[in-house]
Amino acid sequence: MSRIAEVLKKHESDLLSNWMQNMPATTRRTDMIGESEFREQCTQFIRLLEEATEHGDLADVQGRHWSVLREFLTDIVRARVQQGFTPSQIATFVFSFKQPLFEQLRKEFSNQPAALAEETWRSSMLLDELGLMTTETYQATREEVIRMQQQEMLELSTPVVKLWEGILALPLIGTLDSARTQIVMETLLQRIVETGSEVAIIDITGVPTVDTLVAQHLIKTVTAARLMGADCIISGIRPQIAQTIVHLGVGLGDVTTKAGLADAFAVALQRSGLEIKRLDK
């Protein structure tokens, strides 16, 4: 049986003092975390580590006895990702505990070299695994943040503009892939329901290229809008895009297409029973 838990419990105060005193400044980041908050985090780590090592298997930090400590470290990582810490700074929070723990083990087992070597090895492997776990959590957290940012950017990049009563415009800029098509479709349909519009203009002037997949996405969006009772007009059909569509053999069916947004708007007004007249001066 390991005696690490016994050492942690018996010398908690000394371990905490030594740890905080010798922890690298880049890990402490006093500009981000207050002294009292940081001390509480260090204290909590030592106590949870003591509880886990007392009841859990030191070779399996994924066991149920380690769950509270894992959750604690996960919360620490998530908070520090938001604060701008690097993965090495976060992992060093755990790795830096080796120095005070090893020193205490040397004092505790000064006359037992075999026990000292065994406990030092166990504690080293344990802290290495916990430190690597924080790195994995950091990566997962960053990926989650990136996904959320991408989602927000997609939503912001698909604004539906009300041009006139009953007429909407959806200007698209950038590549139109499956994920973005879904957002475009949901946004457009929602606005059709909210405004009761009967005509929607999808402007692809800002779409760099149109291939078979993009054309299919456009057709799906037009079909969905029609099912909601709104007719669609596609504007921004440049000569090179027209040639590409013909070359690919992609048919847009009976969808009305126009070269520019102004032309599409004129058609939309006509379908709404409106017309534009120049006022006599």
PDB file of C-alpha atoms in Angstrom:
ATOM      1  CA  MET A   1       0.000   0.000   0.000  1.00  0.00           C
ATOM      2  CA  SER A   2       1.215   3.501  -0.819  1.00  0.00           C
ATOM      3  CA  ARG A   3       1.767   5.948   2.003  1.00  0.00           C
ATOM      4  CA  ILE A   4       1.410   9.040  -0.188  1.00  0.00           C
ATOM      5  CA  ALA A   5      -2.024   9.812   1.272  1.00  0.00           C
ATOM      6  CA  GLU A   6      -0.552   9.668   4.773  1.00  0.00           C
ATOM      7  CA  VAL A   7       2.223  12.116   3.832  1.00  0.00           C
ATOM      8  CA  LEU A   8      -0.249  14.500   2.189  1.00  0.00           C
ATOM      9  CA  LYS A   9      -2.532  14.518   5.197  1.00  0.00           C
ATOM     10  CA  LYS A  10       0.256  14.796   7.788  1.00  0.00           C
ATOM     11  CA  HIS A  11       2.199  17.579   6.066  1.00  0.00           C
ATOM     12  CA  GLU A  12      -0.534  19.477   4.204  1.00  0.00           C
ATOM     13  CA  SER A  13       0.488  22.875   5.577  1.00  0.00           C
ATOM     14  CA  ASP A  14       4.198  22.449   4.783  1.00  0.00           C
ATOM     15  CA  LEU A  15       3.445  21.100   1.320  1.00  0.00           C
ATOM     16  CA  LEU A  16       1.136  24.015   0.551  1.00  0.00           C
ATOM     17  CA  SER A  17       3.644  26.614   1.746  1.00  0.00           C
ATOM     18  CA  ASN A  18       6.553  25.057  -0.163  1.00  0.00           C
ATOM     19  CA  TRP A  19       4.472  24.595  -3.295  1.00  0.00           C
ATOM     20  CA  MET A  20       3.212  28.169  -3.460  1.00  0.00           C
ATOM     21  CA  GLN A  21       6.612  29.585  -2.620  1.00  0.00           C
ATOM     22  CA  ASN A  22       8.440  27.728  -5.382  1.00  0.00           C
ATOM     23  CA  MET A  23       5.771  27.669  -8.086  1.00  0.00           C
ATOM     24  CA  PRO A  24       6.890  29.432 -11.317  1.00  0.00           C
ATOM     25  CA  ALA A  25       5.527  32.957 -11.705  1.00  0.00           C
ATOM     26  CA  THR A  26       4.196  32.122 -15.181  1.00  0.00           C
ATOM     27  CA  THR A  27       2.000  29.463 -13.608  1.00  0.00           C
ATOM     28  CA  ARG A  28       0.688  31.638 -10.799  1.00  0.00           C
ATOM     29  CA  ARG A  29      -0.222  34.587 -13.066  1.00  0.00           C
ATOM     30  CA  THR A  30      -1.025  37.023 -10.262  1.00  0.00           C
ATOM     31  CA  ASP A  31      -2.409  39.359 -12.924  1.00  0.00           C
ATOM     32  CA  MET A  32      -5.160  36.831 -13.578  1.00  0.00           C
ATOM     33  CA  ILE A  33      -5.774  35.063 -10.248  1.00  0.00           C
ATOM     34  CA  GLY A  34      -5.914  36.660  -6.809  1.00  0.00           C
ATOM     35  CA  GLU A  35      -3.706  35.379  -3.980  1.00  0.00           C
ATOM     36  CA  SER A  36      -6.583  34.065  -1.866  1.00  0.00           C
ATOM     37  CA  GLU A  37      -8.263  32.333  -4.805  1.00  0.00           C
ATOM     38  CA  PHE A  38      -5.019  30.715  -5.890  1.00  0.00           C
ATOM     39  CA  ARG A  39      -4.245  29.526  -2.369  1.00  0.00           C
ATOM     40  CA  GLU A  40      -7.697  27.993  -2.108  1.00  0.00           C
ATOM     41  CA  GLN A  41      -7.173  26.140  -5.407  1.00  0.00           C
ATOM     42  CA  CYS A  42      -3.829  24.745  -4.216  1.00  0.00           C
ATOM     43  CA  THR A  43      -5.310  23.701  -0.871  1.00  0.00           C
ATOM     44  CA  GLN A  44      -8.245  22.016  -2.569  1.00  0.00           C
ATOM     45  CA  PHE A  45      -5.925  20.143  -4.923  1.00  0.00           C
ATOM     46  CA  ILE A  46      -3.846  18.730  -2.060  1.00  0.00           C
ATOM     47  CA  ARG A  47      -6.929  17.633  -0.109  1.00  0.00           C
ATOM     48  CA  LEU A  48      -8.609  16.014  -3.090  1.00  0.00           C
ATOM     49  CA  LEU A  49      -5.341  14.303  -4.014  1.00  0.00           C
ATOM     50  CA  GLU A  50      -5.071  12.981  -0.468  1.00  0.00           C
ATOM     51  CA  GLU A  51      -8.625  11.598  -0.577  1.00  0.00           C
ATOM     52  CA  ALA A  52      -8.104   9.990  -3.972  1.00  0.00           C
ATOM     53  CA  THR A  53      -4.766   8.365  -3.089  1.00  0.00           C
ATOM     54  CA  GLU A  54      -6.216   7.057   0.163  1.00  0.00           C
ATOM     55  CA  HIS A  55      -9.100   5.187  -1.460  1.00  0.00           C
ATOM     56  CA  GLY A  56      -8.280   4.928  -5.167  1.00  0.00           C
ATOM     57  CA  ASP A  57      -5.849   3.013  -7.334  1.00  0.00           C
ATOM     58  CA  LEU A  58      -2.794   5.172  -8.038  1.00  0.00           C
ATOM     59  CA  ALA A  59      -2.372   3.450 -11.384  1.00  0.00           C
ATOM     60  CA  ASP A  60      -5.907   4.294 -12.556  1.00  0.00           C
ATOM     61  CA  VAL A  61      -6.864   7.967 -12.252  1.00  0.00           C
ATOM     62  CA  GLN A  62      -9.974   7.255 -14.329  1.00  0.00           C
ATOM     63  CA  GLY A  63     -11.437   5.227 -11.470  1.00  0.00           C
ATOM     64  CA  ARG A  64     -14.476   6.375  -9.492  1.00  0.00           C
ATOM     65  CA  HIS A  65     -12.413   7.455  -6.479  1.00  0.00           C
ATOM     66  CA  TRP A  66     -10.662  10.016  -8.685  1.00  0.00           C
ATOM     67  CA  SER A  67     -13.838  11.547 -10.134  1.00  0.00           C
ATOM     68  CA  VAL A  68     -13.971  14.536  -7.755  1.00  0.00           C
ATOM     69  CA  LEU A  69     -10.333  15.425  -8.445  1.00  0.00           C
ATOM     70  CA  ARG A  70     -10.877  15.044 -12.198  1.00  0.00           C
ATOM     71  CA  GLU A  71     -13.869  17.399 -12.063  1.00  0.00           C
ATOM     72  CA  PHE A  72     -11.862  19.880 -10.006  1.00  0.00           C
ATOM     73  CA  LEU A  73      -9.016  19.910 -12.537  1.00  0.00           C
ATOM     74  CA  THR A  74     -11.486  20.180 -15.417  1.00  0.00           C
ATOM     75  CA  ASP A  75     -13.034  23.283 -13.851  1.00  0.00           C
ATOM     76  CA  ILE A  76      -9.553  24.740 -13.289  1.00  0.00           C
ATOM     77  CA  VAL A  77      -8.594  24.147 -16.918  1.00  0.00           C
ATOM     78  CA  ARG A  78     -11.820  25.614 -18.335  1.00  0.00           C
ATOM     79  CA  ALA A  79     -11.481  28.735 -16.203  1.00  0.00           C
ATOM     80  CA  ARG A  80      -7.849  29.247 -17.181  1.00  0.00           C
ATOM     81  CA  VAL A  81      -8.518  28.733 -20.859  1.00  0.00           C
ATOM     82  CA  GLN A  82     -10.951  31.650 -20.650  1.00  0.00           C
ATOM     83  CA  GLN A  83      -8.302  33.666 -18.792  1.00  0.00           C
ATOM     84  CA  GLY A  84      -5.737  33.114 -21.550  1.00  0.00           C
ATOM     85  CA  PHE A  85      -3.395  30.573 -19.923  1.00  0.00           C
ATOM     86  CA  THR A  86      -1.277  28.387 -22.203  1.00  0.00           C
ATOM     87  CA  PRO A  87      -1.458  24.568 -21.933  1.00  0.00           C
ATOM     88  CA  SER A  88       2.047  24.424 -20.456  1.00  0.00           C
ATOM     89  CA  GLN A  89       1.132  26.984 -17.792  1.00  0.00           C
ATOM     90  CA  ILE A  90      -1.930  24.951 -16.838  1.00  0.00           C
ATOM     91  CA  ALA A  91      -0.088  21.621 -16.758  1.00  0.00           C
ATOM     92  CA  THR A  92       2.719  23.129 -14.684  1.00  0.00           C
ATOM     93  CA  PHE A  93       0.168  23.766 -11.939  1.00  0.00           C
ATOM     94  CA  VAL A  94       0.182  19.984 -11.392  1.00  0.00           C
ATOM     95  CA  PHE A  95       3.787  19.232 -12.348  1.00  0.00           C
ATOM     96  CA  SER A  96       5.171  21.856  -9.959  1.00  0.00           C
ATOM     97  CA  PHE A  97       3.748  19.933  -7.019  1.00  0.00           C
ATOM     98  CA  LYS A  98       6.419  17.282  -7.564  1.00  0.00           C
ATOM     99  CA  GLN A  99       9.175  19.353  -5.954  1.00  0.00           C
ATOM    100  CA  PRO A 100       7.511  19.897  -2.532  1.00  0.00           C
ATOM    101  CA  LEU A 101       6.122  16.356  -2.490  1.00  0.00           C
ATOM    102  CA  PHE A 102       9.491  14.767  -3.327  1.00  0.00           C
ATOM    103  CA  GLU A 103      11.204  16.819  -0.631  1.00  0.00           C
ATOM    104  CA  GLN A 104       8.662  15.699   1.942  1.00  0.00           C
ATOM    105  CA  LEU A 105       9.018  12.086   0.852  1.00  0.00           C
ATOM    106  CA  ARG A 106      12.789  12.300   1.308  1.00  0.00           C
ATOM    107  CA  LYS A 107      12.291  13.565   4.850  1.00  0.00           C
ATOM    108  CA  GLU A 108       9.663  10.943   5.626  1.00  0.00           C
ATOM    109  CA  PHE A 109      11.642   7.982   4.263  1.00  0.00           C
ATOM    110  CA  SER A 110      15.196   9.173   4.911  1.00  0.00           C
ATOM    111  CA  ASN A 111      16.083   5.831   6.527  1.00  0.00           C
ATOM    112  CA  GLN A 112      14.132   3.694   4.061  1.00  0.00           C
ATOM    113  CA  PRO A 113      15.763   4.021   0.636  1.00  0.00           C
ATOM    114  CA  ALA A 114      13.655   1.293  -0.971  1.00  0.00           C
ATOM    115  CA  ALA A 115      10.402   2.844   0.234  1.00  0.00           C
ATOM    116  CA  LEU A 116      11.608   6.314  -0.808  1.00  0.00           C
ATOM    117  CA  ALA A 117      12.371   5.137  -4.331  1.00  0.00           C
ATOM    118  CA  GLU A 118       9.035   3.344  -4.648  1.00  0.00           C
ATOM    119  CA  GLU A 119       6.910   6.227  -3.333  1.00  0.00           C
ATOM    120  CA  THR A 120       8.820   8.788  -5.409  1.00  0.00           C
ATOM    121  CA  TRP A 121       8.233   6.740  -8.547  1.00  0.00           C
ATOM    122  CA  ARG A 122       4.534   6.289  -7.752  1.00  0.00           C
ATOM    123  CA  SER A 123       3.978   9.969  -7.069  1.00  0.00           C
ATOM    124  CA  SER A 124       5.928  10.975 -10.187  1.00  0.00           C
ATOM    125  CA  MET A 125       3.845   8.716 -12.437  1.00  0.00           C
ATOM    126  CA  LEU A 126       0.655   9.899 -10.758  1.00  0.00           C
ATOM    127  CA  LEU A 127       1.363  13.622 -11.184  1.00  0.00           C
ATOM    128  CA  ASP A 128       2.524  13.062 -14.756  1.00  0.00           C
ATOM    129  CA  GLU A 129      -0.795  11.424 -15.593  1.00  0.00           C
ATOM    130  CA  LEU A 130      -2.800  14.179 -13.906  1.00  0.00           C
ATOM    131  CA  GLY A 131      -0.753  16.841 -15.693  1.00  0.00           C
ATOM    132  CA  LEU A 132      -1.287  15.199 -19.066  1.00  0.00           C
ATOM    133  CA  MET A 133      -4.992  14.986 -18.287  1.00  0.00           C
ATOM    134  CA  THR A 134      -5.108  18.779 -17.938  1.00  0.00           C
ATOM    135  CA  THR A 135      -3.477  19.102 -21.366  1.00  0.00           C
ATOM    136  CA  GLU A 136      -6.116  16.848 -22.928  1.00  0.00           C
ATOM    137  CA  THR A 137      -8.861  18.840 -21.206  1.00  0.00           C
ATOM    138  CA  TYR A 138      -7.287  22.067 -22.488  1.00  0.00           C
ATOM    139  CA  GLN A 139      -7.349  20.760 -26.053  1.00  0.00           C
ATOM    140  CA  ALA A 140     -10.968  19.597 -25.770  1.00  0.00           C
ATOM    141  CA  THR A 141     -11.983  22.947 -24.261  1.00  0.00           C
ATOM    142  CA  ARG A 142     -10.226  24.928 -26.992  1.00  0.00           C
ATOM    143  CA  GLU A 143     -11.904  22.811 -29.677  1.00  0.00           C
ATOM    144  CA  GLU A 144     -15.265  23.484 -28.049  1.00  0.00           C
ATOM    145  CA  VAL A 145     -14.572  27.226 -27.971  1.00  0.00           C
ATOM    146  CA  ILE A 146     -13.504  27.166 -31.632  1.00  0.00           C
ATOM    147  CA  ARG A 147     -16.672  25.282 -32.617  1.00  0.00           C
ATOM    148  CA  MET A 148     -18.807  27.824 -30.798  1.00  0.00           C
ATOM    149  CA  GLN A 149     -16.973  30.713 -32.461  1.00  0.00           C
ATOM    150  CA  GLN A 150     -17.373  29.106 -35.879  1.00  0.00           C
ATOM    151  CA  GLN A 151     -21.084  28.643 -35.216  1.00  0.00           C
ATOM    152  CA  GLU A 152     -21.446  32.280 -34.202  1.00  0.00           C
ATOM    153  CA  MET A 153     -19.516  33.425 -37.285  1.00  0.00           C
ATOM    154  CA  LEU A 154     -21.741  31.327 -39.530  1.00  0.00           C
ATOM    155  CA  GLU A 155     -24.839  32.823 -37.971  1.00  0.00           C
ATOM    156  CA  LEU A 156     -23.448  36.344 -38.315  1.00  0.00           C
ATOM    157  CA  SER A 157     -22.440  35.723 -41.933  1.00  0.00           C
ATOM    158  CA  THR A 158     -25.996  34.855 -42.992  1.00  0.00           C
ATOM    159  CA  PRO A 159     -28.059  37.989 -42.308  1.00  0.00           C
ATOM    160  CA  VAL A 160     -31.562  38.090 -43.755  1.00  0.00           C
ATOM    161  CA  VAL A 161     -32.468  41.661 -44.725  1.00  0.00           C
ATOM    162  CA  LYS A 162     -36.004  42.950 -45.205  1.00  0.00           C
ATOM    163  CA  LEU A 163     -35.858  45.010 -48.404  1.00  0.00           C
ATOM    164  CA  TRP A 164     -39.569  45.769 -48.622  1.00  0.00           C
ATOM    165  CA  GLU A 165     -42.831  44.575 -47.210  1.00  0.00           C
ATOM    166  CA  GLY A 166     -42.975  40.915 -48.208  1.00  0.00           C
ATOM    167  CA  ILE A 167     -39.484  40.885 -49.758  1.00  0.00           C
ATOM    168  CA  LEU A 168     -36.379  39.449 -48.069  1.00  0.00           C
ATOM    169  CA  ALA A 169     -32.765  39.355 -49.212  1.00  0.00           C
ATOM    170  CA  LEU A 170     -30.112  36.886 -48.127  1.00  0.00           C
ATOM    171  CA  PRO A 171     -26.611  37.991 -49.244  1.00  0.00           C
ATOM    172  CA  LEU A 172     -24.127  35.121 -49.122  1.00  0.00           C
ATOM    173  CA  ILE A 173     -20.392  35.705 -48.781  1.00  0.00           C
ATOM    174  CA  GLY A 174     -17.774  32.945 -48.798  1.00  0.00           C
ATOM    175  CA  THR A 175     -17.937  29.208 -49.355  1.00  0.00           C
ATOM    176  CA  LEU A 176     -21.316  27.504 -49.116  1.00  0.00           C
ATOM    177  CA  ASP A 177     -20.851  24.066 -47.548  1.00  0.00           C
ATOM    178  CA  SER A 178     -23.321  21.625 -45.969  1.00  0.00           C
ATOM    179  CA  ALA A 179     -23.049  23.051 -42.448  1.00  0.00           C
ATOM    180  CA  ARG A 180     -23.530  26.625 -43.601  1.00  0.00           C
ATOM    181  CA  THR A 181     -26.365  25.642 -45.926  1.00  0.00           C
ATOM    182  CA  GLN A 182     -28.261  24.258 -42.956  1.00  0.00           C
ATOM    183  CA  ILE A 183     -27.853  27.543 -41.064  1.00  0.00           C
ATOM    184  CA  VAL A 184     -28.767  29.564 -44.165  1.00  0.00           C
ATOM    185  CA  MET A 185     -31.899  27.488 -44.635  1.00  0.00           C
ATOM    186  CA  GLU A 186     -32.953  27.709 -40.982  1.00  0.00           C
ATOM    187  CA  THR A 187     -32.330  31.471 -40.835  1.00  0.00           C
ATOM    188  CA  LEU A 188     -34.197  32.170 -44.046  1.00  0.00           C
ATOM    189  CA  LEU A 189     -37.182  29.995 -43.143  1.00  0.00           C
ATOM    190  CA  GLN A 190     -37.417  31.563 -39.707  1.00  0.00           C
ATOM    191  CA  ARG A 191     -37.480  35.065 -41.191  1.00  0.00           C
ATOM    192  CA  ILE A 192     -40.089  34.010 -43.759  1.00  0.00           C
ATOM    193  CA  VAL A 193     -42.322  32.852 -40.916  1.00  0.00           C
ATOM    194  CA  GLU A 194     -41.677  35.997 -38.858  1.00  0.00           C
ATOM    195  CA  THR A 195     -42.327  38.467 -41.674  1.00  0.00           C
ATOM    196  CA  GLY A 196     -44.810  36.542 -43.792  1.00  0.00           C
ATOM    197  CA  SER A 197     -42.723  37.372 -46.860  1.00  0.00           C
ATOM    198  CA  GLU A 198     -43.642  35.924 -50.239  1.00  0.00           C
ATOM    199  CA  VAL A 199     -40.391  36.620 -52.104  1.00  0.00           C
ATOM    200  CA  ALA A 200     -36.813  35.903 -51.023  1.00  0.00           C
ATOM    201  CA  ILE A 201     -33.710  36.971 -52.952  1.00  0.00           C
ATOM    202  CA  ILE A 202     -30.615  34.823 -52.477  1.00  0.00           C
ATOM    203  CA  ASP A 203     -27.628  36.878 -53.612  1.00  0.00           C
ATOM    204  CA  ILE A 204     -24.472  34.853 -54.367  1.00  0.00           C
ATOM    205  CA  THR A 205     -22.326  37.752 -55.569  1.00  0.00           C
ATOM    206  CA  GLY A 206     -19.913  37.083 -52.692  1.00  0.00           C
ATOM    207  CA  VAL A 207     -19.678  33.328 -53.306  1.00  0.00           C
ATOM    208  CA  PRO A 208     -16.276  32.781 -54.990  1.00  0.00           C
ATOM    209  CA  THR A 209     -17.074  29.564 -56.848  1.00  0.00           C
ATOM    210  CA  VAL A 210     -20.165  27.554 -57.678  1.00  0.00           C
ATOM    211  CA  ASP A 211     -19.737  23.823 -58.170  1.00  0.00           C
ATOM    212  CA  THR A 212     -22.208  20.934 -58.238  1.00  0.00           C
ATOM    213  CA  LEU A 213     -22.397  20.780 -54.451  1.00  0.00           C
ATOM    214  CA  VAL A 214     -23.023  24.529 -54.070  1.00  0.00           C
ATOM    215  CA  ALA A 215     -25.721  24.390 -56.749  1.00  0.00           C
ATOM    216  CA  GLN A 216     -27.409  21.509 -54.924  1.00  0.00           C
ATOM    217  CA  HIS A 217     -27.312  23.482 -51.688  1.00  0.00           C
ATOM    218  CA  LEU A 218     -28.963  26.440 -53.420  1.00  0.00           C
ATOM    219  CA  ILE A 219     -31.683  24.211 -54.847  1.00  0.00           C
ATOM    220  CA  LYS A 220     -32.371  22.751 -51.389  1.00  0.00           C
ATOM    221  CA  THR A 221     -32.691  26.218 -49.900  1.00  0.00           C
ATOM    222  CA  VAL A 222     -35.034  27.355 -52.687  1.00  0.00           C
ATOM    223  CA  THR A 223     -37.158  24.209 -52.291  1.00  0.00           C
ATOM    224  CA  ALA A 224     -37.434  24.679 -48.535  1.00  0.00           C
ATOM    225  CA  ALA A 225     -38.458  28.318 -48.969  1.00  0.00           C
ATOM    226  CA  ARG A 226     -41.108  27.358 -51.494  1.00  0.00           C
ATOM    227  CA  LEU A 227     -42.556  24.848 -49.060  1.00  0.00           C
ATOM    228  CA  MET A 228     -42.989  27.774 -46.671  1.00  0.00           C
ATOM    229  CA  GLY A 229     -44.870  29.728 -49.333  1.00  0.00           C
ATOM    230  CA  ALA A 230     -42.085  32.027 -50.512  1.00  0.00           C
ATOM    231  CA  ASP A 231     -40.769  32.266 -54.066  1.00  0.00           C
ATOM    232  CA  CYS A 232     -36.984  32.588 -54.484  1.00  0.00           C
ATOM    233  CA  ILE A 233     -34.847  34.566 -56.877  1.00  0.00           C
ATOM    234  CA  ILE A 234     -31.095  33.935 -57.183  1.00  0.00           C
ATOM    235  CA  SER A 235     -29.010  36.990 -57.999  1.00  0.00           C
ATOM    236  CA  GLY A 236     -25.291  37.473 -58.549  1.00  0.00           C
ATOM    237  CA  ILE A 237     -24.986  35.077 -61.489  1.00  0.00           C
ATOM    238  CA  ARG A 238     -21.735  36.255 -63.052  1.00  0.00           C
ATOM    239  CA  PRO A 239     -20.630  35.083 -66.532  1.00  0.00           C
ATOM    240  CA  GLN A 240     -18.051  32.655 -65.163  1.00  0.00           C
ATOM    241  CA  ILE A 241     -20.582  31.176 -62.757  1.00  0.00           C
ATOM    242  CA  ALA A 242     -23.121  30.780 -65.570  1.00  0.00           C
ATOM    243  CA  GLN A 243     -20.503  28.990 -67.681  1.00  0.00           C
ATOM    244  CA  THR A 244     -19.571  26.739 -64.777  1.00  0.00           C
ATOM    245  CA  ILE A 245     -23.199  25.769 -64.141  1.00  0.00           C
ATOM    246  CA  VAL A 246     -23.711  24.966 -67.832  1.00  0.00           C
ATOM    247  CA  HIS A 247     -20.436  22.998 -67.948  1.00  0.00           C
ATOM    248  CA  LEU A 248     -21.417  20.979 -64.892  1.00  0.00           C
ATOM    249  CA  GLY A 249     -24.817  20.260 -66.351  1.00  0.00           C
ATOM    250  CA  VAL A 250     -26.541  21.433 -63.214  1.00  0.00           C
ATOM    251  CA  GLY A 251     -30.073  22.602 -63.734  1.00  0.00           C
ATOM    252  CA  LEU A 252     -31.618  25.206 -61.467  1.00  0.00           C
ATOM    253  CA  GLY A 253     -35.043  24.189 -62.662  1.00  0.00           C
ATOM    254  CA  ASP A 254     -37.543  27.020 -62.903  1.00  0.00           C
ATOM    255  CA  VAL A 255     -35.653  29.215 -60.430  1.00  0.00           C
ATOM    256  CA  THR A 256     -35.445  32.833 -61.594  1.00  0.00           C
ATOM    257  CA  THR A 257     -31.862  34.075 -61.790  1.00  0.00           C
ATOM    258  CA  LYS A 258     -30.513  37.589 -62.263  1.00  0.00           C
ATOM    259  CA  ALA A 259     -27.071  39.089 -62.729  1.00  0.00           C
ATOM    260  CA  GLY A 260     -27.417  41.666 -59.962  1.00  0.00           C
ATOM    261  CA  LEU A 261     -29.342  42.319 -56.779  1.00  0.00           C
ATOM    262  CA  ALA A 262     -31.009  45.415 -58.266  1.00  0.00           C
ATOM    263  CA  ASP A 263     -32.488  43.379 -61.128  1.00  0.00           C
ATOM    264  CA  ALA A 264     -33.677  40.719 -58.717  1.00  0.00           C
ATOM    265  CA  PHE A 265     -35.281  43.362 -56.508  1.00  0.00           C
ATOM    266  CA  ALA A 266     -37.141  44.793 -59.491  1.00  0.00           C
ATOM    267  CA  VAL A 267     -38.545  41.343 -60.284  1.00  0.00           C
ATOM    268  CA  ALA A 268     -39.499  40.833 -56.643  1.00  0.00           C
ATOM    269  CA  LEU A 269     -41.401  44.140 -56.630  1.00  0.00           C
ATOM    270  CA  GLN A 270     -43.206  43.148 -59.815  1.00  0.00           C
ATOM    271  CA  ARG A 271     -44.252  39.798 -58.322  1.00  0.00           C
ATOM    272  CA  SER A 272     -45.538  41.648 -55.280  1.00  0.00           C
ATOM    273  CA  GLY A 273     -47.720  43.823 -57.500  1.00  0.00           C
ATOM    274  CA  LEU A 274     -45.504  46.883 -57.151  1.00  0.00           C
ATOM    275  CA  GLU A 275     -43.547  48.941 -59.601  1.00  0.00           C
ATOM    276  CA  ILE A 276     -40.927  51.677 -59.461  1.00  0.00           C
ATOM    277  CA  LYS A 277     -41.569  54.934 -61.291  1.00  0.00           C
ATOM    278  CA  ARG A 278     -39.293  57.914 -61.726  1.00  0.00           C
ATOM    279  CA  LEU A 279     -40.801  61.087 -60.351  1.00  0.00           C
ATOM    280  CA  ASP A 280     -41.015  63.952 -62.825  1.00  0.00           C
ATOM    281  CA  LYS A 281     -38.895  66.882 -61.788  1.00  0.00           C
TER     282      LYS A 281
END
